[in-house]
PDB file of C-alpha atoms in Angstrom:
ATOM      1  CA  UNK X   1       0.000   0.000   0.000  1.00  0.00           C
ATOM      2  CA  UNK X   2       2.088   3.080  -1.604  1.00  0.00           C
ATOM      3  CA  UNK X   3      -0.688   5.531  -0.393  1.00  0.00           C
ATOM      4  CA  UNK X   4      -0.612   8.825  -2.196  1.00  0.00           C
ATOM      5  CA  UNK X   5       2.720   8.915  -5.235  1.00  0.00           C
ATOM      6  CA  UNK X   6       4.099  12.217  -7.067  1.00  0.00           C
ATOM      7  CA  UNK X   7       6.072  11.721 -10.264  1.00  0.00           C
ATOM      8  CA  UNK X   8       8.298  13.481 -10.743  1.00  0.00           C
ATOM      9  CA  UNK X   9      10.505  14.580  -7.464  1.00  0.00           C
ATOM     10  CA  UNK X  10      12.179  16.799  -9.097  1.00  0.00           C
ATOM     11  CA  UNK X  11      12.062  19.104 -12.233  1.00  0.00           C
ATOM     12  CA  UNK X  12      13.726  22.241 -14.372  1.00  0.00           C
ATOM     13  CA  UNK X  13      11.707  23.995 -17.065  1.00  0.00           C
ATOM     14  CA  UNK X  14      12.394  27.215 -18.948  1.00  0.00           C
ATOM     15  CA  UNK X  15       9.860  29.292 -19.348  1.00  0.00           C
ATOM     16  CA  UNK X  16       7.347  28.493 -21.866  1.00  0.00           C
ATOM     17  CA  UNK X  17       7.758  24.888 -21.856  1.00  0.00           C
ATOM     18  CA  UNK X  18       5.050  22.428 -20.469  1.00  0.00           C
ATOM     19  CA  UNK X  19       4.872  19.454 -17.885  1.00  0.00           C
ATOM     20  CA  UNK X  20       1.929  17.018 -16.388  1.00  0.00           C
ATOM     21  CA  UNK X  21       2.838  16.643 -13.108  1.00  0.00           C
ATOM     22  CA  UNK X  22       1.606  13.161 -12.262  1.00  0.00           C
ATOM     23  CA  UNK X  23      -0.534  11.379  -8.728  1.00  0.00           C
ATOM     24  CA  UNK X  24      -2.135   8.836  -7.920  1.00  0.00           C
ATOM     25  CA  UNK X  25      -3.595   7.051  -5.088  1.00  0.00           C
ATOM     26  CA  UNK X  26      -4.249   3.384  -3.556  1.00  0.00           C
ATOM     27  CA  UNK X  27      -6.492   4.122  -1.400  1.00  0.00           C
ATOM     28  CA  UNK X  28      -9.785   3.710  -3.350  1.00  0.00           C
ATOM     29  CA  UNK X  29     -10.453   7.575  -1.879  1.00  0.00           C
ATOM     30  CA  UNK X  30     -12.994   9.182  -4.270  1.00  0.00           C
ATOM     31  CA  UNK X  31     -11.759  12.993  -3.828  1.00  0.00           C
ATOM     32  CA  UNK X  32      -8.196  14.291  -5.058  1.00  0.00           C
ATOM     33  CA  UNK X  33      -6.219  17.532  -4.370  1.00  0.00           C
ATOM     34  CA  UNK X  34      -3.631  19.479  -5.938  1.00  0.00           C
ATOM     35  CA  UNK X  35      -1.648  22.204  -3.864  1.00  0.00           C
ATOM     36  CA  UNK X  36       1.047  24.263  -4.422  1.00  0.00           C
ATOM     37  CA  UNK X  37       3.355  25.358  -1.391  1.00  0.00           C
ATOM     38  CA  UNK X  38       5.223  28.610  -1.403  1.00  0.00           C
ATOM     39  CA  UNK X  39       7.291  30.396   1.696  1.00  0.00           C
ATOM     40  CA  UNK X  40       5.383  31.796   3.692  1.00  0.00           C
ATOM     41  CA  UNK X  41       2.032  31.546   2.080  1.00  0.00           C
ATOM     42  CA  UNK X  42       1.208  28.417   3.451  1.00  0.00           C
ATOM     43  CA  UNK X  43      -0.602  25.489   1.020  1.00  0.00           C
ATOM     44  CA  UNK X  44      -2.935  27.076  -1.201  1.00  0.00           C
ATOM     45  CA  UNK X  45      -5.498  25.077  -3.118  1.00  0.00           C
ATOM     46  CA  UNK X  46      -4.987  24.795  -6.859  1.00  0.00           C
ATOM     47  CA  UNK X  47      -7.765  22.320  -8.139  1.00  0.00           C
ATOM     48  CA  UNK X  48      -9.824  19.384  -6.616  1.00  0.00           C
ATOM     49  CA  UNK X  49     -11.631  16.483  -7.677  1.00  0.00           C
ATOM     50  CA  UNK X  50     -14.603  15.671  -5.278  1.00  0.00           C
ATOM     51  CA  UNK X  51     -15.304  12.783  -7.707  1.00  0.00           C
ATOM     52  CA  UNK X  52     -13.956  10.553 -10.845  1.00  0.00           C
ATOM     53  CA  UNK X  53     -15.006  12.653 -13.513  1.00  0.00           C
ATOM     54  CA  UNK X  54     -15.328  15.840 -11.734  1.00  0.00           C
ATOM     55  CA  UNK X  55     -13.060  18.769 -10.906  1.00  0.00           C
ATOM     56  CA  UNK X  56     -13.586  22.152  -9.373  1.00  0.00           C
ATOM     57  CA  UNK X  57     -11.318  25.258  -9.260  1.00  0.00           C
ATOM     58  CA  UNK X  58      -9.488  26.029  -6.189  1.00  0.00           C
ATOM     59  CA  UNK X  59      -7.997  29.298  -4.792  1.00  0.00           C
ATOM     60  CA  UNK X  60      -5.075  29.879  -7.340  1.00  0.00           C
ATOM     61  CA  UNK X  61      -6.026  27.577 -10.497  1.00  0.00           C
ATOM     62  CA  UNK X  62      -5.023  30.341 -13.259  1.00  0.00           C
ATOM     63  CA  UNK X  63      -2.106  28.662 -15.387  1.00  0.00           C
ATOM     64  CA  UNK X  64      -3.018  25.408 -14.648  1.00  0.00           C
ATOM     65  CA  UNK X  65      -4.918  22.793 -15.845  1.00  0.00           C
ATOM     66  CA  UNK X  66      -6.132  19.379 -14.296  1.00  0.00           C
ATOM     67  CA  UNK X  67      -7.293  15.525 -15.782  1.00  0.00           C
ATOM     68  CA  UNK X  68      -9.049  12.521 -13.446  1.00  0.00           C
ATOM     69  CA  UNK X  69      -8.106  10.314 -15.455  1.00  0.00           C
ATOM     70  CA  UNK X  70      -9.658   7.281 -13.426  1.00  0.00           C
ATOM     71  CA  UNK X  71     -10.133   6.988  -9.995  1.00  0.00           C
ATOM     72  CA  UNK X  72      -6.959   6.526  -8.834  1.00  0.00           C
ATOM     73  CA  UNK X  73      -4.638   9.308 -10.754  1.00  0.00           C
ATOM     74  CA  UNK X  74      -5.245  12.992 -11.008  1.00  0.00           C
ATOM     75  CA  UNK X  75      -2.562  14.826 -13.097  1.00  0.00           C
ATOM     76  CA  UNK X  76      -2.284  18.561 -12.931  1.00  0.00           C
ATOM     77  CA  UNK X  77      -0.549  20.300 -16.444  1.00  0.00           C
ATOM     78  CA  UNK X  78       1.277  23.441 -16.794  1.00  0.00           C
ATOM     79  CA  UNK X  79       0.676  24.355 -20.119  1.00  0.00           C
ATOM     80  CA  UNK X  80       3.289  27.442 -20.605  1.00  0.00           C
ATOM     81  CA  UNK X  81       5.254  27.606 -17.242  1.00  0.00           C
ATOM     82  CA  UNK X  82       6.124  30.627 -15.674  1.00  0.00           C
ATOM     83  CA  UNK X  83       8.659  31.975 -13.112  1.00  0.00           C
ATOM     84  CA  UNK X  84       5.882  32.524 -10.687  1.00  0.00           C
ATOM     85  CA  UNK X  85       4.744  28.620 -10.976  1.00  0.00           C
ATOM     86  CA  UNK X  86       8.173  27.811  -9.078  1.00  0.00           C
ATOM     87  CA  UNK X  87       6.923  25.869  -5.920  1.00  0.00           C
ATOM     88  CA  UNK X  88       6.555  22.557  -4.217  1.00  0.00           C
ATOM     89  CA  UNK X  89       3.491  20.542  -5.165  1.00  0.00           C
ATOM     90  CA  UNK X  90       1.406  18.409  -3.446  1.00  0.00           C
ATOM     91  CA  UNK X  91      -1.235  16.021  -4.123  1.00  0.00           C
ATOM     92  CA  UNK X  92      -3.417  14.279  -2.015  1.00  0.00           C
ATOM     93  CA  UNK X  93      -6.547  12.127  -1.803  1.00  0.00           C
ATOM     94  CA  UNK X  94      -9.182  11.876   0.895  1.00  0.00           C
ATOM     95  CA  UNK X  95     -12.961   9.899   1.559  1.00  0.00           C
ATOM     96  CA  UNK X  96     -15.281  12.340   2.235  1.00  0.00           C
ATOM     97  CA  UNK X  97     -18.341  11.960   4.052  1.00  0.00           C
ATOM     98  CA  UNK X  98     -17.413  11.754   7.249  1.00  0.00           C
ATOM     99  CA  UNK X  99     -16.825  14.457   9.546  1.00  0.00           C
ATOM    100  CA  UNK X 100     -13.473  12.838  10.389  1.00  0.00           C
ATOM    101  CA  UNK X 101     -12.157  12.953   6.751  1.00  0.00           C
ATOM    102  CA  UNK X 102      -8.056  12.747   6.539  1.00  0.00           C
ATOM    103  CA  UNK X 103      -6.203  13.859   3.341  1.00  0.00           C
ATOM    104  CA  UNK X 104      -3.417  12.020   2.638  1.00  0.00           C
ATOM    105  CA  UNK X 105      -0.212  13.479   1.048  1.00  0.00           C
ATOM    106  CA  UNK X 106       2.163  12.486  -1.475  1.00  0.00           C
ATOM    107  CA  UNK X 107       5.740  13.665  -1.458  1.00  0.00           C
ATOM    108  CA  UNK X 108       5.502  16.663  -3.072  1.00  0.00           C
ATOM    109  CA  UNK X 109       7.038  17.459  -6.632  1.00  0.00           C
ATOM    110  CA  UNK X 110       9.940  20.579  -6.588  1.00  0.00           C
ATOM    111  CA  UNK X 111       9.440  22.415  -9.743  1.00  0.00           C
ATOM    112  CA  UNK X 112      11.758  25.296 -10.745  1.00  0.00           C
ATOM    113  CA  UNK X 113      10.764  27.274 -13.609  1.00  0.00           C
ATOM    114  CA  UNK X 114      13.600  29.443 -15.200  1.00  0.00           C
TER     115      UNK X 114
ATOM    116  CA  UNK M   1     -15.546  33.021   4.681  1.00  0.00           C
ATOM    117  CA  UNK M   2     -12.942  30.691   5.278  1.00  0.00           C
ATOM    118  CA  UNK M   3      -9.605  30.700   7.156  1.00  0.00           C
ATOM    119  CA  UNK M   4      -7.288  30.313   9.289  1.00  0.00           C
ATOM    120  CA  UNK M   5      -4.813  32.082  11.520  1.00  0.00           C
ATOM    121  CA  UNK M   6      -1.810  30.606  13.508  1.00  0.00           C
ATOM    122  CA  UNK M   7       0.783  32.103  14.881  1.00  0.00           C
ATOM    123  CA  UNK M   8       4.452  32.971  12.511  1.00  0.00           C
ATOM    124  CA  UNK M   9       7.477  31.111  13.500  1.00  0.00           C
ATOM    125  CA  UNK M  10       9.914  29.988  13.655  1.00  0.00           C
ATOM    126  CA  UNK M  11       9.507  29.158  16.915  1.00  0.00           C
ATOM    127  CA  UNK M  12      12.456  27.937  18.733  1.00  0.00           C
ATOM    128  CA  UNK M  13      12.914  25.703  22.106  1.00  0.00           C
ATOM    129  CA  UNK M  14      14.960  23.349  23.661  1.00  0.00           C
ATOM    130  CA  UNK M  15      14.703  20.236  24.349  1.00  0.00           C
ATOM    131  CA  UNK M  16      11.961  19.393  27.032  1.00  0.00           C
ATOM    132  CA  UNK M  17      10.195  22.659  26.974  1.00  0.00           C
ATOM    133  CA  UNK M  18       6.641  23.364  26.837  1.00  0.00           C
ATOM    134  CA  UNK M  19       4.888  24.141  23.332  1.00  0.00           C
ATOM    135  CA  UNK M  20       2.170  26.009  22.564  1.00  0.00           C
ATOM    136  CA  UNK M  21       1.235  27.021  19.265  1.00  0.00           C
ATOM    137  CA  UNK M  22      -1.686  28.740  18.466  1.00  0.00           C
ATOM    138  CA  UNK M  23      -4.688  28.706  15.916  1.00  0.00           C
ATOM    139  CA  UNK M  24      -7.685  30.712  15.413  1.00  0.00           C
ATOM    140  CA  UNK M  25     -10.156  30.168  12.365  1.00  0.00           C
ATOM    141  CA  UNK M  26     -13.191  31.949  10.647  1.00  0.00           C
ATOM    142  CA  UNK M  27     -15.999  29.450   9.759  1.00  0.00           C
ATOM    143  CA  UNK M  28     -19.416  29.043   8.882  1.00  0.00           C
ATOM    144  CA  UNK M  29     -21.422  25.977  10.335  1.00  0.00           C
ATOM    145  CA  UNK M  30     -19.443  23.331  12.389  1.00  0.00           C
ATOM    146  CA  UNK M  31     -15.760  22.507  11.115  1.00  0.00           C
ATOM    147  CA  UNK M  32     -13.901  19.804  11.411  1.00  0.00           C
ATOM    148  CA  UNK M  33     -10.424  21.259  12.987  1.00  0.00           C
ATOM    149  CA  UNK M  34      -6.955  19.491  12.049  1.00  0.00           C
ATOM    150  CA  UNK M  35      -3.142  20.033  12.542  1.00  0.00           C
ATOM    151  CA  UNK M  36      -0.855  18.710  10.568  1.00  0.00           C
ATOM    152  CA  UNK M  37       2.863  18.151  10.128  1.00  0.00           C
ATOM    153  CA  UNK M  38       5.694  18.124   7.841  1.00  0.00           C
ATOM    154  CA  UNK M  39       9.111  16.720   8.207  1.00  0.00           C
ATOM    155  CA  UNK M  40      11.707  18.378   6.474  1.00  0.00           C
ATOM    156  CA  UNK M  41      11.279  17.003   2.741  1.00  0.00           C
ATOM    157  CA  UNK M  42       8.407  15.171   3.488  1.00  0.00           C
ATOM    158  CA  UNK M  43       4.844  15.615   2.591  1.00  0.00           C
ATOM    159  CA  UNK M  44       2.174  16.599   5.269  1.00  0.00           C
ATOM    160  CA  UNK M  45       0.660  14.292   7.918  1.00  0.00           C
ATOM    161  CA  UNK M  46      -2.301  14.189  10.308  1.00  0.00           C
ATOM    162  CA  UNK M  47      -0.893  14.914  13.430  1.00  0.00           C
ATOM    163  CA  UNK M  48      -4.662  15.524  15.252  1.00  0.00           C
ATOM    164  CA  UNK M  49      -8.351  16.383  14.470  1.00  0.00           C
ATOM    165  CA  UNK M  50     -11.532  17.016  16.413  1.00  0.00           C
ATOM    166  CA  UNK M  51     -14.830  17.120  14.929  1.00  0.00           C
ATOM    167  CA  UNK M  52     -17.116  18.879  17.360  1.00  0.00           C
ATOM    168  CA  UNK M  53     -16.760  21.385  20.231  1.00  0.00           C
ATOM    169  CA  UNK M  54     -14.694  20.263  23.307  1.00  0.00           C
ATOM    170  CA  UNK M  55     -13.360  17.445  21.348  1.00  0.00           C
ATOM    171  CA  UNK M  56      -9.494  16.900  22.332  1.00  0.00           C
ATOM    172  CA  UNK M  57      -7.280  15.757  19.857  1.00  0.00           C
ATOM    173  CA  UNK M  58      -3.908  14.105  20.902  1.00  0.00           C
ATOM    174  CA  UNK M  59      -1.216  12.137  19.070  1.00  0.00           C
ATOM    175  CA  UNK M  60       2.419  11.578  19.765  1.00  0.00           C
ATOM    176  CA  UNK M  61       2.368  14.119  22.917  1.00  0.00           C
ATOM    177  CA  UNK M  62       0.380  16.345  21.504  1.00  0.00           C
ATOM    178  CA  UNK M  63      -2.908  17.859  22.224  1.00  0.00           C
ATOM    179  CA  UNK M  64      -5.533  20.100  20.957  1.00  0.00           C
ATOM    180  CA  UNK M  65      -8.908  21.220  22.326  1.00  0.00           C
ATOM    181  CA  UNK M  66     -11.605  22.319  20.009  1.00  0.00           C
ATOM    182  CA  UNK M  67     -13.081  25.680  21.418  1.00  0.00           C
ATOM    183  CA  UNK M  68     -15.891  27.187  19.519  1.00  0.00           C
ATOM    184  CA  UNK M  69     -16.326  30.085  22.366  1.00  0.00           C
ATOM    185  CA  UNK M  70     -13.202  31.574  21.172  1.00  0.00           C
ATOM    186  CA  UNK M  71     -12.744  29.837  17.734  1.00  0.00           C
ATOM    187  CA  UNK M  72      -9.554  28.144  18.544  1.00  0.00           C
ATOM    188  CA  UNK M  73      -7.575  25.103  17.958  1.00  0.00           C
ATOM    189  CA  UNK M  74      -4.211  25.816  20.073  1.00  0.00           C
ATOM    190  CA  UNK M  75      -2.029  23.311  19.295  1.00  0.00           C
ATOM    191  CA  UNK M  76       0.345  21.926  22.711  1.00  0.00           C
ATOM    192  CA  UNK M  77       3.160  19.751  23.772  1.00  0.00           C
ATOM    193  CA  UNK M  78       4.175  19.180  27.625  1.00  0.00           C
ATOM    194  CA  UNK M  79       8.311  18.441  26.487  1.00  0.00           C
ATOM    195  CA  UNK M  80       9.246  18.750  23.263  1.00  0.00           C
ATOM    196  CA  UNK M  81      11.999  16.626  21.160  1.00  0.00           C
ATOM    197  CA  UNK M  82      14.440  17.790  18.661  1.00  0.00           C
ATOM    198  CA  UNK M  83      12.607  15.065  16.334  1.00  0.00           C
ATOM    199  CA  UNK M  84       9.495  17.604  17.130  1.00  0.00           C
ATOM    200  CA  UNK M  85      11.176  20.076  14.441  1.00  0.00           C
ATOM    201  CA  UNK M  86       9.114  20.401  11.488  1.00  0.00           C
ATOM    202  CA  UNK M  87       6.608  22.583  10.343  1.00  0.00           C
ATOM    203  CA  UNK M  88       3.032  22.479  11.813  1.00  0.00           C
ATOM    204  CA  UNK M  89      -0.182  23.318  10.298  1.00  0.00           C
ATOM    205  CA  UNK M  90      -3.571  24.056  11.268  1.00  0.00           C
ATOM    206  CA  UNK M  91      -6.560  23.328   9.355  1.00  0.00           C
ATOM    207  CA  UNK M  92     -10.187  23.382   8.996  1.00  0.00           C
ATOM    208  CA  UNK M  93     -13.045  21.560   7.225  1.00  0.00           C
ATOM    209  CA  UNK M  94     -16.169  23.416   6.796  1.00  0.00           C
ATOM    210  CA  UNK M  95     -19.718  21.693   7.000  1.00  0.00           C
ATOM    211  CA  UNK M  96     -20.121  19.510   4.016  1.00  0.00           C
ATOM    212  CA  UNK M  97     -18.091  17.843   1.527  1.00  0.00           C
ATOM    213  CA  UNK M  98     -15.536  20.729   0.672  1.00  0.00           C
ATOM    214  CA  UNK M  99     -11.366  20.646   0.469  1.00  0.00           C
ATOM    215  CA  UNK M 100      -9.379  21.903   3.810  1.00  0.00           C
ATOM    216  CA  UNK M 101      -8.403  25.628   4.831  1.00  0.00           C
ATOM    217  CA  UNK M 102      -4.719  25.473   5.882  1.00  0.00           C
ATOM    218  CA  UNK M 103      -3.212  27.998   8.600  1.00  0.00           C
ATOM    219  CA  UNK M 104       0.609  29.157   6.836  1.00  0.00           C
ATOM    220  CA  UNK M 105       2.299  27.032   8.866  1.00  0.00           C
ATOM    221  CA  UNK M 106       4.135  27.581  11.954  1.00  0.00           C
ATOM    222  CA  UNK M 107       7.838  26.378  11.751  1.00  0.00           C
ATOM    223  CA  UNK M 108       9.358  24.739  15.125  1.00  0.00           C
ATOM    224  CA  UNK M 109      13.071  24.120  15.365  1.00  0.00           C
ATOM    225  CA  UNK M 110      13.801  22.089  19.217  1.00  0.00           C
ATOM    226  CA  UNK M 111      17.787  22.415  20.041  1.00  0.00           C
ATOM    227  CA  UNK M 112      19.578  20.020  22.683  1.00  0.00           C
TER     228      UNK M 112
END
């Protein structure tokens, strides 16, 4: 049981270029998260599925794009990177319905965008 | 709307002191209320959680109460570790099937 995975760790782009940051889950969870974590600005929602074949803007989605592909992966796309998309990112998964809902977290995925 | 509000780090203690950080949030309905934690390179983990006012949430040494009087979700540890250092984050989930508010994170370094 991996739980939540991130491909890739690490990554370099110039600006311009585009990526699909990659996640997925073992966990059967039906809702999946994308964040992006910057100093001092906390973890800041990017995009969310609440459901396989459903996703749903979050705080800061501008520049980004997402795909559920299935239940278990939900990739989020940078179509023409930027300097300002330089950031850790994180994906997670959760089963909601219950008050006591957990979101699990992947490792996070380093991006630099030069 | 939304949020949450904990204190700015760092914060920094030694070894076997007392920890307190705090958390106040802005909700409508009944949150859930969360902290969470993240080792250095790591993703985050559920440290705690409380559902429902007056819940206490403990893990590991730590504690939290859930106070809806004053809208607060202080975060405590009676002797902390140096393996305590990491950053800590509070977090809400409002009423209903909707992602989780996150505080910006509180960073705790423990020296021996």
């Amino acid at each position: 049981n991996a739980g939540v995975t991130q491909t890739p760790k690490f990554q370099v782009l110039k600006t311009g270029q585009s990526m699909t940051l990659q996640c997925a889950q073992d966990m059967n969870h039906n809702s999946m998260y994308w964040y992006r974590q910057d100093p001092g600005m906390g973890l800041r929602l990017i995009y969310y599925s609440a459901s396989e074949g459903t996703t749903d803007k979050g705080e800061v989605p501008n520049g980004y794009n997402v795909s559920r592909l299935n239940k278990r992966e939900f990739s989020l796309r940078l179509e023409s990177a930027a300097p300002s998309q330089t950031s850790v990112y994180f994906c997670a998964s959760s089963d909601p319905g219950a008050r006591q809902e957990t979101q699990y977290f992947g490792p996070g995925t380093r991006l630099l965008v030069l | 709307g939304n949020s949450v509000t904990q204190m700015e780090g760092p914060v920094t203690l030694s070894e076997e002191a007392f920890l307190t950080i705090n958390c106040t949030y802005t909700a409508t309905g009944y949150p859930s209320l969360f902290w969470y934690v993240q080792y250095p390179g790591e993703g985050l983990q559920l440290l705690l959680k409380a559902t429902k006012a007056d819940d206490k949430g403990s893990n590991k040494g730590f504690e939290a109460t859930y106070r809806k009087e004053t809208t607060s979700f202080h975060l405590e540890k009676g002797s902390v570790q140096v393996s305590d250092s990491a950053v800590y984050f509070c977090a809400l989930r409002p009423s209903g099937n909707t992602p989780l508010v996150f505080g910006k994170g509180t960073r705790l370094s423990v020296i021996a």
